[in-house]
Amino acid sequence: MSRRNKRVKRIRTIRKHKPKTGKSKASKKRCALSKSVLHGTTHGKRIARVRKLSKTQKRPTGIFGGILNSKERKHVIEEAIKVKLGIKTMDGVSLKERNFVEQALQQLEKKK
């Protein structure tokens, strides 16, 4: 017999503890490239509470904030600058990073 259930008169089972339903906590956010834990993002609170927070409270506001960690972000921006200056072609960029490099190039174009 499990710890949770108790037999009564061999007819029905009575539950001692009510099982948890729908109150799970938000998991830690991870980097899209390296899968390391992201700092500055919300976690550990109830999912419903995290959903109610504003966008700026959920993640950092910098480029690729809440998506990439600082090491990967720096690498992607360096690759984008190399492509823009003609040192490297888009074919030379790894497939995993290519989408982020294209987004970084668009961001660089917007700032000008």
XYZ file of C-alpha atoms in Angstrom:
112
model
C 0.000 0.000 0.000
C 1.356 3.412 -0.924
C 1.920 6.198 1.549
C -0.678 8.350 -0.142
C -3.606 5.927 -0.099
C -5.277 4.181 2.835
C -7.771 1.330 2.525
C -11.024 1.643 4.416
C -13.227 -1.466 4.840
C -11.728 -2.890 1.620
C -14.386 -1.056 -0.390
C -12.936 2.313 -1.300
C -9.640 4.143 -1.111
C -9.214 7.442 0.741
C -6.484 9.855 -0.296
C -4.491 11.453 2.494
C -2.826 14.136 0.373
C -4.290 15.995 -2.549
C -2.000 15.770 -5.624
C -0.610 19.047 -7.014
C -2.216 20.224 -10.237
C -1.372 23.210 -12.418
C 0.955 24.991 -10.008
C 4.350 24.220 -11.472
C 7.222 26.687 -11.361
C 8.860 28.291 -14.383
C 12.094 26.618 -15.464
C 15.402 28.418 -15.983
C 15.842 29.858 -19.466
C 18.750 28.538 -21.534
C 20.978 29.932 -24.293
C 19.900 28.924 -27.807
C 23.444 28.030 -28.894
C 25.363 26.766 -25.854
C 22.387 25.622 -23.706
C 23.858 27.314 -20.615
C 21.563 28.995 -18.061
C 20.746 32.645 -18.870
C 21.191 35.285 -16.192
C 18.734 38.138 -15.746
C 15.651 36.143 -16.766
C 12.748 35.187 -14.512
C 12.469 31.673 -13.127
C 11.362 29.905 -9.975
C 8.064 31.779 -9.756
C 4.733 30.294 -10.722
C 4.162 30.180 -14.480
C 0.999 32.291 -14.175
C 2.931 35.044 -12.351
C 5.723 35.050 -14.942
C 3.138 35.361 -17.718
C 1.705 38.515 -16.088
C 5.083 40.309 -15.905
C 5.974 42.959 -18.471
C 8.421 42.220 -21.290
C 11.234 44.221 -19.665
C 10.841 42.321 -16.388
C 11.076 38.948 -18.148
C 14.409 39.447 -19.927
C 17.276 41.905 -20.541
C 16.672 44.543 -23.223
C 19.997 44.313 -25.114
C 20.454 42.667 -28.510
C 19.657 38.922 -28.215
C 18.729 39.504 -24.553
C 16.966 36.463 -23.132
C 18.065 34.370 -26.146
C 21.884 34.157 -26.089
C 24.370 34.391 -23.234
C 27.008 37.146 -23.352
C 29.801 34.928 -24.705
C 27.724 33.657 -27.640
C 26.246 37.113 -28.285
C 29.734 38.612 -28.557
C 30.805 35.846 -30.965
C 27.708 36.309 -33.175
C 28.215 40.085 -33.384
C 31.894 39.591 -34.286
C 30.866 37.180 -37.066
C 28.284 39.699 -38.336
C 30.910 42.459 -38.475
C 33.325 40.163 -40.354
C 30.590 39.401 -42.906
C 29.724 43.090 -43.253
C 33.367 44.102 -43.837
C 33.869 41.301 -46.367
C 36.437 39.381 -44.325
C 34.119 36.391 -44.194
C 31.213 35.158 -46.332
C 27.897 33.852 -45.031
C 28.939 30.394 -46.243
C 31.848 30.532 -43.799
C 29.504 31.045 -40.839
C 28.296 27.844 -39.160
C 24.685 26.851 -39.793
C 23.892 27.005 -36.094
C 24.863 30.691 -35.917
C 23.793 31.838 -39.382
C 20.268 32.930 -38.417
C 21.572 35.006 -35.500
C 24.269 36.587 -37.692
C 21.604 37.635 -40.234
C 19.540 39.198 -37.439
C 22.619 41.035 -36.128
C 23.312 42.398 -39.639
C 19.739 43.717 -39.805
C 20.195 45.387 -36.410
C 23.445 47.002 -37.589
C 21.682 48.332 -40.711
C 18.837 49.807 -38.625
C 21.247 51.774 -36.435
C 22.718 53.607 -39.434
